[in-house]
């Protein structure tokens, strides 16, 4: 499975961005997909995750109410719509996938894409 993330960029505080992650390869082995982020000097942390079917969606506390994860299975794509962005949201954002159920645990994910940089600054 290969994951290709895109959509990062520079945005002003209060602005919005939508990240996309396209999966290819052994798609049938994927169930849950998620987004994590890593700021300089910090550990990678969970942001949001979604099940492959009409299952649960998880959000980190920092993402609730501001970020929305969604998925288009026909396009093998997961999205992260981010709004009301803050400087502390600045990080490299990584998409991840696993064959099991949705999880907020980094170690649970089998497949990782490259990061897409999000910088929130005026």
Phi, psi and omega in degrees: 000132176242139180239130181238110181265149178204171174107355179290171179167191179261129181219150178281154175307137183090351182277184183229155173212152172237121176266147177232151176218117180259130178261143176217168181094227184280071186298325184294345179276356183263137168241281183279146173228149184211171175237137174234165177216155181219117176270157180304130178078004181239163177283155175293136184230154181289142176242304182197155178210152184221144178283162179287332179248198180283063182249198185288155172237133180246144173229145167289155180303324182290342183260338184301132178085346181241326183249148176227124176263140178213171187212139174242098184294332179294332180255004181052041187231138172244142182241154171228105177273120183244129178228170182049046184294146181239157177305328180287354174276354179297124183182168166274128182256130183242137171264154183214158180216154177210160180277340182275194183286168183299142184212152175259004184268124182303315185292346181283343186269135185268330188235141182226143173264176176283160181281153170238128189279130173242123179237122180250110185201148176267000000 
